[in-house]
CSV table of C-alpha atoms in Angstrom, one decimal:
chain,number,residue,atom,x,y,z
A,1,UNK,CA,0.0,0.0,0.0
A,2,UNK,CA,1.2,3.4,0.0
A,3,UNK,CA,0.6,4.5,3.2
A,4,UNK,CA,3.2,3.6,6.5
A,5,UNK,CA,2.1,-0.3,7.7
A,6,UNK,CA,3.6,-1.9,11.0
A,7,UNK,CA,3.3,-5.3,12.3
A,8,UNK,CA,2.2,-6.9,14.2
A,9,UNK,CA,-1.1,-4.4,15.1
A,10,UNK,CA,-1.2,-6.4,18.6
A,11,UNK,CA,1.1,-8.2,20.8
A,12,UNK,CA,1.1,-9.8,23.9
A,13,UNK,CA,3.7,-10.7,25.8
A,14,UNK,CA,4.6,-12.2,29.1
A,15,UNK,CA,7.3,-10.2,31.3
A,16,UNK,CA,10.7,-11.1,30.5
A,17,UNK,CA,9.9,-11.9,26.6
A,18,UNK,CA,11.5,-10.6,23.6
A,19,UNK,CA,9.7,-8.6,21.0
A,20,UNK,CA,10.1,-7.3,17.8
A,21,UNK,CA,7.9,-4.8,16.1
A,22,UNK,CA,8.1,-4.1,12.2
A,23,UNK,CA,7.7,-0.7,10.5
A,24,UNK,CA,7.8,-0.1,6.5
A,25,UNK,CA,7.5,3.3,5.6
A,26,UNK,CA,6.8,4.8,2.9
A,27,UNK,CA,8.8,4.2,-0.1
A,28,UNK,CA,10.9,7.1,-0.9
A,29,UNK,CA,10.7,8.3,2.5
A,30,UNK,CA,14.2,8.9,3.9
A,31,UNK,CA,13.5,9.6,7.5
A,32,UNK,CA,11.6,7.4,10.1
A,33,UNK,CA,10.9,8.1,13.2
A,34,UNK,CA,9.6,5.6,16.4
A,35,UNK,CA,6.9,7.0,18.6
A,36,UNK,CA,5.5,5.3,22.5
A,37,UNK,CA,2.3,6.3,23.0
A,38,UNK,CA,1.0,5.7,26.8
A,39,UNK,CA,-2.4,5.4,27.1
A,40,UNK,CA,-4.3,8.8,27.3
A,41,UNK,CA,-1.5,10.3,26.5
A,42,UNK,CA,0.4,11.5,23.2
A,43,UNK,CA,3.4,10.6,21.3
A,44,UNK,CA,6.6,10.5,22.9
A,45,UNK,CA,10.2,10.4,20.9
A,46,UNK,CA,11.9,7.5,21.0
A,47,UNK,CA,14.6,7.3,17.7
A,48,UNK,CA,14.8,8.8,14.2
A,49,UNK,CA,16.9,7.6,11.5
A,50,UNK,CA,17.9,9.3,8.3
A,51,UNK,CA,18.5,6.2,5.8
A,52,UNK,CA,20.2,3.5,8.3
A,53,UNK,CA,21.9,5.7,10.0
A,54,UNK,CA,20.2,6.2,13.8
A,55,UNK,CA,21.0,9.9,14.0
A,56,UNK,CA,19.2,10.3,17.5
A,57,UNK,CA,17.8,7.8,19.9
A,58,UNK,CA,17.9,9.9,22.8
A,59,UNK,CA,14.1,9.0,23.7
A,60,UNK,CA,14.7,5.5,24.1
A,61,UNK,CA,13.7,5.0,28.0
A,62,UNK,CA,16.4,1.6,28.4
A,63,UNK,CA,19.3,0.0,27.0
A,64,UNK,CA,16.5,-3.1,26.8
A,65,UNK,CA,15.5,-0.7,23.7
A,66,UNK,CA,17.0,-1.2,20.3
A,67,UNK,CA,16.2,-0.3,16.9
A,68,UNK,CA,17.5,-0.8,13.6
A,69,UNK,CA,17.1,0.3,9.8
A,70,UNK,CA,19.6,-1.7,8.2
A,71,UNK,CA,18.9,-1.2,4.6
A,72,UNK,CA,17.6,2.2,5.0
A,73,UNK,CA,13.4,1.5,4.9
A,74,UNK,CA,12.0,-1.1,6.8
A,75,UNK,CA,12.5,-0.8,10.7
A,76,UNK,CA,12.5,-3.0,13.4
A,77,UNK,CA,12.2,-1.9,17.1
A,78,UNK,CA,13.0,-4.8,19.5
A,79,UNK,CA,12.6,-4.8,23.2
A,80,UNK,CA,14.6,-7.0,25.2
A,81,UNK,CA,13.2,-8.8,28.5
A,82,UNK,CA,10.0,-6.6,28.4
A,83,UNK,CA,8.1,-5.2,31.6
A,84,UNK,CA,4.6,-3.9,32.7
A,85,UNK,CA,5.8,-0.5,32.1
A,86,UNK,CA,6.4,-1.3,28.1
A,87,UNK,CA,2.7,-1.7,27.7
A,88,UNK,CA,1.7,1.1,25.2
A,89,UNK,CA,1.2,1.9,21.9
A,90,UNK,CA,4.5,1.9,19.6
A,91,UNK,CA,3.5,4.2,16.3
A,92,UNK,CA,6.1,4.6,13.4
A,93,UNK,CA,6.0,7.6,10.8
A,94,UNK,CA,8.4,8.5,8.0
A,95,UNK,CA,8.7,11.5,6.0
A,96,UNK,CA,10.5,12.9,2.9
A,97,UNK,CA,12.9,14.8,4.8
A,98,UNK,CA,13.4,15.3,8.8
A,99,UNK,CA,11.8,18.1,8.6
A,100,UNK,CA,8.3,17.8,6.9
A,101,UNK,CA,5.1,16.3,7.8
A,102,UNK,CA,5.4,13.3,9.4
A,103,UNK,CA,3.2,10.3,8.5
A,104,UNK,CA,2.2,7.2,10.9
A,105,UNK,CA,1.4,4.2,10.8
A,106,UNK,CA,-1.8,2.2,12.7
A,107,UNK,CA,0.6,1.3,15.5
A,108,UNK,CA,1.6,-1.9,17.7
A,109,UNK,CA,-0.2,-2.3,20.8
A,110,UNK,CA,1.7,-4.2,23.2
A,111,UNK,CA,0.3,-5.7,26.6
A,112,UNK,CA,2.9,-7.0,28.8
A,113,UNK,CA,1.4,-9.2,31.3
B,1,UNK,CA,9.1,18.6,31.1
B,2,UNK,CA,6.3,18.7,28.6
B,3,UNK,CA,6.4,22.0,26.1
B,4,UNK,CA,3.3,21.2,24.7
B,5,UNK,CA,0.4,21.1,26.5
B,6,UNK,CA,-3.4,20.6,25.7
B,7,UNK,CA,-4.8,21.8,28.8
B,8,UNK,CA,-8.5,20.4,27.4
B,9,UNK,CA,-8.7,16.6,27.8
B,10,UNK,CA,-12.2,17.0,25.9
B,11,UNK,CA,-14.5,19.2,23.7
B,12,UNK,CA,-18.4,18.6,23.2
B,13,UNK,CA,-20.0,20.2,20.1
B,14,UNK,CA,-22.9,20.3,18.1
B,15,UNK,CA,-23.0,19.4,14.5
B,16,UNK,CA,-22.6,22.8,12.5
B,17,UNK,CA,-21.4,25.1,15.7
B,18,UNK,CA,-17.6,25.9,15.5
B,19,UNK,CA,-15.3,23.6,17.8
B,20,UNK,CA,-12.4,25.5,19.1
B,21,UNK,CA,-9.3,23.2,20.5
B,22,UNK,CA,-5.9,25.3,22.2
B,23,UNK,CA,-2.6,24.3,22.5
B,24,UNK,CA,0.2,26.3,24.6
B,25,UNK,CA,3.6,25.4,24.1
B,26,UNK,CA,6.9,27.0,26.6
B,27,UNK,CA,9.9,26.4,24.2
B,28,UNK,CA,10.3,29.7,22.2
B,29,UNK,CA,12.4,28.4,19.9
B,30,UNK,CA,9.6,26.1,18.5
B,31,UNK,CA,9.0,27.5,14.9
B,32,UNK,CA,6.6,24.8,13.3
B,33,UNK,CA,3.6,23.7,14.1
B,34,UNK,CA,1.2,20.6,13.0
B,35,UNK,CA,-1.9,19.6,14.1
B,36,UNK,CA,-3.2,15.6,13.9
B,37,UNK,CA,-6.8,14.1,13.9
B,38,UNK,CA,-6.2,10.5,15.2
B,39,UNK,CA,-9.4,7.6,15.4
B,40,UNK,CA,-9.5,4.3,17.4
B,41,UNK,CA,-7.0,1.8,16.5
B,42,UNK,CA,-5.6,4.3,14.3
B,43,UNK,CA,-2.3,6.3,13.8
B,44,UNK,CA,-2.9,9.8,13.9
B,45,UNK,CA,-3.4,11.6,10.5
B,46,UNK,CA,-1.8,14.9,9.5
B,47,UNK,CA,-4.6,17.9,9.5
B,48,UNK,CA,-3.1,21.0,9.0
B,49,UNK,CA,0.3,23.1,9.6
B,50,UNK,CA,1.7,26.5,10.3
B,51,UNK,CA,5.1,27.9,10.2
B,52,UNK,CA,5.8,30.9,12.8
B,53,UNK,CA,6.2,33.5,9.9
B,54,UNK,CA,2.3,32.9,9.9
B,55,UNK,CA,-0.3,33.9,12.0
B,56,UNK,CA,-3.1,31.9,10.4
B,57,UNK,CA,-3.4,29.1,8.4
B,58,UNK,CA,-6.6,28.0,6.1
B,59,UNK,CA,-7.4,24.6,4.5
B,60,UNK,CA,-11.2,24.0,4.2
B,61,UNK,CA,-13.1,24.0,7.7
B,62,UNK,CA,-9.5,23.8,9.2
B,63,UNK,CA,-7.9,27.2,10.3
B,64,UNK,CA,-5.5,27.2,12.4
B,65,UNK,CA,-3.8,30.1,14.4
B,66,UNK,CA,-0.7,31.2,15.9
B,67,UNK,CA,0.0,33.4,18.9
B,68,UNK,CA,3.7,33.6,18.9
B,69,UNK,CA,4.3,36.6,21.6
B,70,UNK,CA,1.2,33.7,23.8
B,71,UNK,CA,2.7,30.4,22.7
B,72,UNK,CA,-0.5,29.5,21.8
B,73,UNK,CA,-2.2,27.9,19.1
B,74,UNK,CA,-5.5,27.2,18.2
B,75,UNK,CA,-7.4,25.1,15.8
B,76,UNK,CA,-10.8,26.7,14.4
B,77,UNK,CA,-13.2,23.3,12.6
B,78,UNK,CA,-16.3,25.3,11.2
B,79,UNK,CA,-18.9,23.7,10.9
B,80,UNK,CA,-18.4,20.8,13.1
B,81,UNK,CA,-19.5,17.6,11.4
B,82,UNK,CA,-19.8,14.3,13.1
B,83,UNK,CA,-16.9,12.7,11.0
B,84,UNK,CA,-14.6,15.2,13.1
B,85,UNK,CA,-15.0,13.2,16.3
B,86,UNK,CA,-11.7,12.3,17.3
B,87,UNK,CA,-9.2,13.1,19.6
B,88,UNK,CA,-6.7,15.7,18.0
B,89,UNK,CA,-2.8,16.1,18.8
B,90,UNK,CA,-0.6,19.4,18.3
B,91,UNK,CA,3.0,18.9,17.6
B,92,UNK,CA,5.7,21.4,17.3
B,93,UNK,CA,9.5,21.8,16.4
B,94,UNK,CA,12.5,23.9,16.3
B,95,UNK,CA,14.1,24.8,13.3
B,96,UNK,CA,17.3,24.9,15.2
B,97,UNK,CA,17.3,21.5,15.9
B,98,UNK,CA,19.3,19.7,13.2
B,99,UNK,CA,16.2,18.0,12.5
B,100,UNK,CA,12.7,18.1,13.1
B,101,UNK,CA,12.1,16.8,16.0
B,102,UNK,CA,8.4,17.2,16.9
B,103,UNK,CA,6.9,17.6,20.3
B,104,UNK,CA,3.2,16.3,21.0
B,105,UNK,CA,1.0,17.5,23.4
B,106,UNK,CA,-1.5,14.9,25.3
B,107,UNK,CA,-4.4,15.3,23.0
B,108,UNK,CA,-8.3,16.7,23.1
B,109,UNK,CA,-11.1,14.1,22.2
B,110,UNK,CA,-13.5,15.6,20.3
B,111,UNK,CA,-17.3,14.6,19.7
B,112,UNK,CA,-20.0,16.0,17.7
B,113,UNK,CA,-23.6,15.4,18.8
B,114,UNK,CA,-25.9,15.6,16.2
């Protein structure tokens, strides 16, 4: 399609457990950008890269956070040993540039239990 | 600290009356300025944007408006139509940043009663 898709849209997992969300932007889109969304709340920052290169990931809230854009499109945030406090919403959205509207996916919902 | 805030959880309106949603924002280096409709299960959408060598911004029943000497912006839906129920983010970000990193505040939730 030609909008941003992640996968999966839900997840569950049980504390301590591995996960691994996938986000394909756009095509053409340069930047991509990682978003946790806590319930009620909006959007916070977690990393932005420009091609593959993670140019900040100052929002990540652990070292059990890790992203990666190897080829320069599709994403992949993983989340090592996950805890209660992971639970949220994890949105993805690429643009053109840094700079420009930013466009977003539907979102993984992980429920840590 | 958050620099933008939404100070309205949520807004009631009627179908056809104006709904009116603020956003106030501390950092005065913030220079651009988005605003995004988002529905259930849904990433949030891009609406509308302005840059702070605006004051006002038009597209449709979207206008939004900047107060720079306030840090406040507002975003003007006229009419309200039942469609526009949703809850609706402001973003904003600094030029000066090497890139543009955008700050959200926590949202409004719109409905429209017919």
């Amino acid at each position: 399609g030609a909008g941003v898709s992640q996968s999966p849209r839900y997840k569950v997992a049980k504390r301590g457990q591995d996960v691994a969300l996938r986000c394909d932007p756009i095509s053409g889109h340069v930047s991509l950008f990682w978003y946790q969304q806590a319930l009620g709340q909006g959007p916070e920052f977690l990393t932005y890269f420009q091609n593959e290169a993670q140019l900040d990931k100052s929002g990540l809230p652990s070292d059990r956070f890790f992203a990666e854009r190897p080829e320069g499109s599709v994403s992949t945030l993983k989340i090592q040993r996950t805890q209660q406090e992971d639970s949220a919403v994890y949105l993805c959205a690429s643009s053109f540039t840094g700079r420009d509207t930013q466009y977003f996916g539907p979102g993984t919902r992980l429920t840590v239990l | 600290d958050q620099q933008v805030k939404q100070n309205s959880p949520s807004l009631s309106v009627q179908e056809g009356r104006i709904s009116i949603l603020n956003c106030d924002y501390t950092n005065s280096m913030f220079d651009y300025f988005l605003w995004y409709k988002k529905y259930p299960a849904e990433g949030p959408t891009f609406l509308i944007s302005i840059s702070s060598i605006k004051d006002k911004n038009e597209d449709g029943r979207f206008t939004v408006f900047l107060n720079k000497s306030a840090k406040h912006l507002s975003l003007h839906i006229v009419p309200s139509q039942p469609g526009d129920s949703a809850v609706y983010f402001c973003a904003a970000s600094a030029s000066a940043d090497s890139w543009g990193k955008f700050q959200f505040g926590a949202g409004t939730q719109v409905v429209v009663t017919p």
